CSV table of C-alpha atoms and ligand atoms in Angstrom, one decimal:
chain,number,residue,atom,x,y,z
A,1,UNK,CA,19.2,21.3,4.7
A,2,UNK,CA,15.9,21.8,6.3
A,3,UNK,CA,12.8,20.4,4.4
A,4,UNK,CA,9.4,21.6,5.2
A,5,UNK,CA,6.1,20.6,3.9
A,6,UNK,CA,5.2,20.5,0.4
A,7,UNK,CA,9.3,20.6,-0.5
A,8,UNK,CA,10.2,18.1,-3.0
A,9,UNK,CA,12.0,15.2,-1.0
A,10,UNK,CA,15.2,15.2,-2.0
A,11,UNK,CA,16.5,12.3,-4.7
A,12,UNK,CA,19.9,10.1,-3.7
A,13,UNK,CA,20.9,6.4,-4.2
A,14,UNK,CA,22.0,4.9,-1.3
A,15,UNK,CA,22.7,1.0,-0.6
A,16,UNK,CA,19.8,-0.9,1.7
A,17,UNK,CA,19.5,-4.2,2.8
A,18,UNK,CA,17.8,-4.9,-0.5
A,19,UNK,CA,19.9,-3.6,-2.8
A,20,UNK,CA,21.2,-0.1,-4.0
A,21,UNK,CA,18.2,1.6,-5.2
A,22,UNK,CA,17.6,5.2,-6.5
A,23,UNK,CA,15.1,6.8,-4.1
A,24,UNK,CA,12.6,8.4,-6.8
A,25,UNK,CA,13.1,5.2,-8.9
A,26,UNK,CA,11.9,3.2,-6.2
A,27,UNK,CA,9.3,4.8,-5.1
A,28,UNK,CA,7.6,5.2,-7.9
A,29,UNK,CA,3.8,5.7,-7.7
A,30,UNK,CA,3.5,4.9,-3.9
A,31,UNK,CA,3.5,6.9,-0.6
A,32,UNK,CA,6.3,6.8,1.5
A,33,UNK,CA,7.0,6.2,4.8
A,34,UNK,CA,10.9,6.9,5.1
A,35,UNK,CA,12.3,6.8,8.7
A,36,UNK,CA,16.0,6.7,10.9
A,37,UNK,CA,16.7,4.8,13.6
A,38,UNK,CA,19.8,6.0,15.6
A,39,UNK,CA,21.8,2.6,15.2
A,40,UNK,CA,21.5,-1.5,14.5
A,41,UNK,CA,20.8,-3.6,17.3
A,42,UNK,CA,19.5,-1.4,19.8
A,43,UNK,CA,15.8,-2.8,21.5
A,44,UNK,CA,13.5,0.4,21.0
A,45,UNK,CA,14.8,0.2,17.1
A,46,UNK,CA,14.1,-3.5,17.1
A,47,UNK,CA,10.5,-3.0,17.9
A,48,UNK,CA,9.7,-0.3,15.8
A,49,UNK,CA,11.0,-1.9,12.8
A,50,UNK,CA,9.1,-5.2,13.9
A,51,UNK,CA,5.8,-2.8,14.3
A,52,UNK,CA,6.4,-1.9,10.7
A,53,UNK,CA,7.1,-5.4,9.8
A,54,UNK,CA,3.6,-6.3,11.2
A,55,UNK,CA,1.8,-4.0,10.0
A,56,UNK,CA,2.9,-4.6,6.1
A,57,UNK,CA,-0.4,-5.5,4.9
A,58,UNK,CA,-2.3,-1.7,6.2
A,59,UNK,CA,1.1,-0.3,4.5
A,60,UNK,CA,0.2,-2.1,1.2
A,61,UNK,CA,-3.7,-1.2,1.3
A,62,UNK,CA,-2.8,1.9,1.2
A,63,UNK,CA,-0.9,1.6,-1.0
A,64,UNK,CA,2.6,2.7,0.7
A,65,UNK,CA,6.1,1.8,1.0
A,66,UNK,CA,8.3,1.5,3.8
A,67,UNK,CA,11.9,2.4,3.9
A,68,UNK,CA,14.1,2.6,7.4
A,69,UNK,CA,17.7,4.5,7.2
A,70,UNK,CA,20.2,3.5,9.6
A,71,UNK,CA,24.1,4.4,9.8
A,72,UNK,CA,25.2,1.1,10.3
A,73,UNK,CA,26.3,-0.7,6.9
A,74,UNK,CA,24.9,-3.5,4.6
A,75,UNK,CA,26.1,-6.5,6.6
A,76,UNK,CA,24.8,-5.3,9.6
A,77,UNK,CA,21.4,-4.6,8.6
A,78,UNK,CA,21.4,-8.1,7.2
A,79,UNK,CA,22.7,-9.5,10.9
A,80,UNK,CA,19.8,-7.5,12.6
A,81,UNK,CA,17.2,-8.5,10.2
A,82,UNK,CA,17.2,-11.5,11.6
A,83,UNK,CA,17.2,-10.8,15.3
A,84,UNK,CA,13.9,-9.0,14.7
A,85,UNK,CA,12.2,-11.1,12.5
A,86,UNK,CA,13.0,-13.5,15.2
A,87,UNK,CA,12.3,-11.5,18.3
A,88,UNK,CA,9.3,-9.6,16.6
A,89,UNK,CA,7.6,-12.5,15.0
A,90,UNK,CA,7.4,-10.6,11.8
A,91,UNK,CA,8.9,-10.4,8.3
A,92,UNK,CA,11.2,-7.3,7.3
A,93,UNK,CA,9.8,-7.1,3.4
A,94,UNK,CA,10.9,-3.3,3.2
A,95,UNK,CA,14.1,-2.1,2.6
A,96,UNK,CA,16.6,-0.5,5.1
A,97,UNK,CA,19.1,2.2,3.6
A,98,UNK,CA,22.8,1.6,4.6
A,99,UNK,CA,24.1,5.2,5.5
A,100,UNK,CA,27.5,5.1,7.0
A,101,UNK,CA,28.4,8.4,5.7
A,102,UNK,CA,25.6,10.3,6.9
A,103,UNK,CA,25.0,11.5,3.0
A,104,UNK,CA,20.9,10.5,3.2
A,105,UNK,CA,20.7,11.8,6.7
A,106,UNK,CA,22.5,15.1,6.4
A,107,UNK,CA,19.9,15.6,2.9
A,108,UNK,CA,17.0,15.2,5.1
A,109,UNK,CA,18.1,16.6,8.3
A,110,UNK,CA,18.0,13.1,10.7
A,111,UNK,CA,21.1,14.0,12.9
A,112,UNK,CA,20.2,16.7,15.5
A,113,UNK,CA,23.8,17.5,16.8
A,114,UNK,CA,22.5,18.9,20.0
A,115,UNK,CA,20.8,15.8,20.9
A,116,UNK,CA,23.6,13.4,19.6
A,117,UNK,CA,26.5,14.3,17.5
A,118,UNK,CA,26.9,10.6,15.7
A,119,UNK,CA,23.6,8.7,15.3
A,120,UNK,CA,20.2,10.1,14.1
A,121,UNK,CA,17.1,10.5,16.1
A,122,UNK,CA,13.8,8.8,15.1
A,123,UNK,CA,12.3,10.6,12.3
A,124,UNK,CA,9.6,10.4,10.2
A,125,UNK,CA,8.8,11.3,6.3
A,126,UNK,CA,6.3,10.3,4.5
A,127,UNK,CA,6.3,11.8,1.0
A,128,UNK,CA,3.2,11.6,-1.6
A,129,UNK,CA,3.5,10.1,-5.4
A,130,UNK,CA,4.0,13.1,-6.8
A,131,UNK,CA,7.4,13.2,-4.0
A,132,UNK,CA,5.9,16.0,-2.1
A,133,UNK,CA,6.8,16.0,1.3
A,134,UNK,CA,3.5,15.8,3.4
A,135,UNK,CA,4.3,15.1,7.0
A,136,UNK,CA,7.3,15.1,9.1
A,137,UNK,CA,8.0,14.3,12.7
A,138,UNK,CA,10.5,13.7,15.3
A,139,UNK,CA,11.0,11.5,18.3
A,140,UNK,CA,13.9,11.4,20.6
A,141,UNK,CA,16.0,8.6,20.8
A,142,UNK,CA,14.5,6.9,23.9
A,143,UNK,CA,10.9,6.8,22.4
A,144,UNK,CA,9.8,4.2,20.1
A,145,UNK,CA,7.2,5.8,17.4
A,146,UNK,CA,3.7,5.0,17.1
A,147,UNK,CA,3.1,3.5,13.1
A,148,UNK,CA,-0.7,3.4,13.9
A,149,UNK,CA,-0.8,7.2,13.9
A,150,UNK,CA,1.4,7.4,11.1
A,151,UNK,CA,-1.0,5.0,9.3
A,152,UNK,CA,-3.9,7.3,10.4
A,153,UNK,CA,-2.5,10.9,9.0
A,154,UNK,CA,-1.8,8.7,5.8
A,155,UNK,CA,-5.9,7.8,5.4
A,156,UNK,CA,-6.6,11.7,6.8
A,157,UNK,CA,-4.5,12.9,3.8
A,158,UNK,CA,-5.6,10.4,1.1
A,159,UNK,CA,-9.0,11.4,2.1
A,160,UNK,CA,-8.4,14.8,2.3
A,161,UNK,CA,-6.4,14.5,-0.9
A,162,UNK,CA,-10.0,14.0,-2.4
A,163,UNK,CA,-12.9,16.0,-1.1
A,164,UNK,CA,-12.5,19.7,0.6
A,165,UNK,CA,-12.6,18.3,4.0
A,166,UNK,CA,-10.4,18.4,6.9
A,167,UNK,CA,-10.1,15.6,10.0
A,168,UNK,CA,-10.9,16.5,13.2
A,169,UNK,CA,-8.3,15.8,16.7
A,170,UNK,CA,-8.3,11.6,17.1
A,171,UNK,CA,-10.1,10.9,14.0
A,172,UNK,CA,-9.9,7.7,13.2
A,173,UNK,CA,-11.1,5.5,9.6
A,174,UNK,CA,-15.4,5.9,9.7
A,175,UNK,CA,-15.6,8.8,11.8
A,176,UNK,CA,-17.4,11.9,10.5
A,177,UNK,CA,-15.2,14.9,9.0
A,178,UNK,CA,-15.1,18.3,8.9
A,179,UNK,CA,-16.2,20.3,5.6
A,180,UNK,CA,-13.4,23.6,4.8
A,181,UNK,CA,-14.5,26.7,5.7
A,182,UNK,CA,-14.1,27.9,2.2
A,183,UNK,CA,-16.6,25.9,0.9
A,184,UNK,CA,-20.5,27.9,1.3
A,185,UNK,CA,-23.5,26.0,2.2
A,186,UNK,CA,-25.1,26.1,-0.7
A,187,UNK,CA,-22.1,24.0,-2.8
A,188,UNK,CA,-21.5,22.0,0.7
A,189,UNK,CA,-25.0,20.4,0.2
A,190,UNK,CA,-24.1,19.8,-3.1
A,191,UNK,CA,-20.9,18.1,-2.5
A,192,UNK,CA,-21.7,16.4,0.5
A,193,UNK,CA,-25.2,14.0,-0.4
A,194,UNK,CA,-25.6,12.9,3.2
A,195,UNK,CA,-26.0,16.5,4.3
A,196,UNK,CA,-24.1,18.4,7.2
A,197,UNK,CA,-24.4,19.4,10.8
A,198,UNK,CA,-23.8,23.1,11.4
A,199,UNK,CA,-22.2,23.3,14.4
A,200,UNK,CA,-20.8,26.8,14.1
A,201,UNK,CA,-21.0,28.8,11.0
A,202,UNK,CA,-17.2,27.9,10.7
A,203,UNK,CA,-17.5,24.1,11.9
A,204,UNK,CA,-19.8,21.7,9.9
A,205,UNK,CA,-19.4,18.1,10.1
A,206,UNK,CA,-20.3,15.2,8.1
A,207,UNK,CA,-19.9,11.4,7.2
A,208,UNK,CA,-17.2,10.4,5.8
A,209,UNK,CA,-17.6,10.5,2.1
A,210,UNK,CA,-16.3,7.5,0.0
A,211,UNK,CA,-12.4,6.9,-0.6
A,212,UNK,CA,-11.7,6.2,-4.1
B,301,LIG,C1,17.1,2.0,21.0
B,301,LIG,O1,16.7,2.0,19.9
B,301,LIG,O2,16.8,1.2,21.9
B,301,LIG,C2,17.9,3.2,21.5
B,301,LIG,C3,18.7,3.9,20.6
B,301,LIG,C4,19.5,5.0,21.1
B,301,LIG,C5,19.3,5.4,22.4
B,301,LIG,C6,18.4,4.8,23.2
B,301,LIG,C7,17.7,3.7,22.8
């Protein structure tokens, strides 16, 4: 199955780490972050999942939920856990799917045969409350992911979500934003109090409004 943007992310139960959940159930009203790691106690898997452990408070401001997939089973997720709350100096308070059978990774596309048959490659989902899929990405096996850049698309679209804006390359939290070309002038002062800079007819910039 390939998923692409705005698809509905696909439902399934599964058994994690902390118990079987069902996927819509469990996510309830939060963002997602759902990503694969090609296998249990490998190192560059151990320090993304620590990264994710350490940043659980910007997941929770934003109010988002983590969940890691990896083929190897319940017991051995459990084993691991440990090793990186050890090694990584960080708690694991997110769940990590058990999926021995490939049945959550085939749904969402995380084994890329040509890369390697067996275990999946490092991808990336995160899906909005309303289970829309809103970003996807993927790394190869040997490259551990950067969750400060996930963390940043999250505030782009939550902001974005809001206002008829658009962020520009690197933005980062503060910085000033970009007003939609479909918006005129005339209902761009409106909307945006704090006025705009017209670059180019087609790119206008101004503060960042509030996020509410
Ligand atoms: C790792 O997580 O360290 C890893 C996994 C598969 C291939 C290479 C590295």
């Amino acid at each position: 199955m390939t998923l692409r943007l705005g698809d509905t992310a696909p439902d399934f139960e599964a058994e994690t780490s902390a118990g079987r959940i069902k996927f819509h159930d469990w996510a309830g009203d939060s963002w997602i972050v759902l990503f694969s790691h090609p296998k249990d106690f490998t190192p560059v898997c151990t320090t993304e999942l620590g990264a994710v452990g350490n940043l659980s408070g910007e997941f929770k401001k934003r109010n988002v939920k983590a969940l890691a997939l990896s083929v190897d089973p319940v017991e051995s997720h459990k084993g691991w856990i440990g090793d990186i709350e050890e090694t990584q100096n960080c708690k694991i308070d997110f769940p990590i799917i058990a999926d021995p059978d490939r049945k959550v990774a085939n749904l969402y596309g995380m084994v890329h045969p040509a890369h390697d048959e067996v275990y999946t490659v490092r991808t990336v989902f995160v899906i909005d409350p309303k289970k829309k899929v809103r970003l996807m990405i993927v790394y190869p096996q040997t490259t551990g992911r950067n969750f400060n850049e996930i963390l940043r698309v999250i505030d782009s679209m939550q902001l974005t979500d809001q206002y008829k804006i658009a962020t520009p390359a690197n933005w980062q939290q503060g910085q000033d934003v970009i007003i939609v070309p479909a918006v005129s002038d005339a209902d761009a002062e409106k909307a945006f109090p704090k006025g705009f800079k017209k670059v180019k007819p087609y790119l206008r910039t101004t503060p960042q409004p509030p996020q509410g």
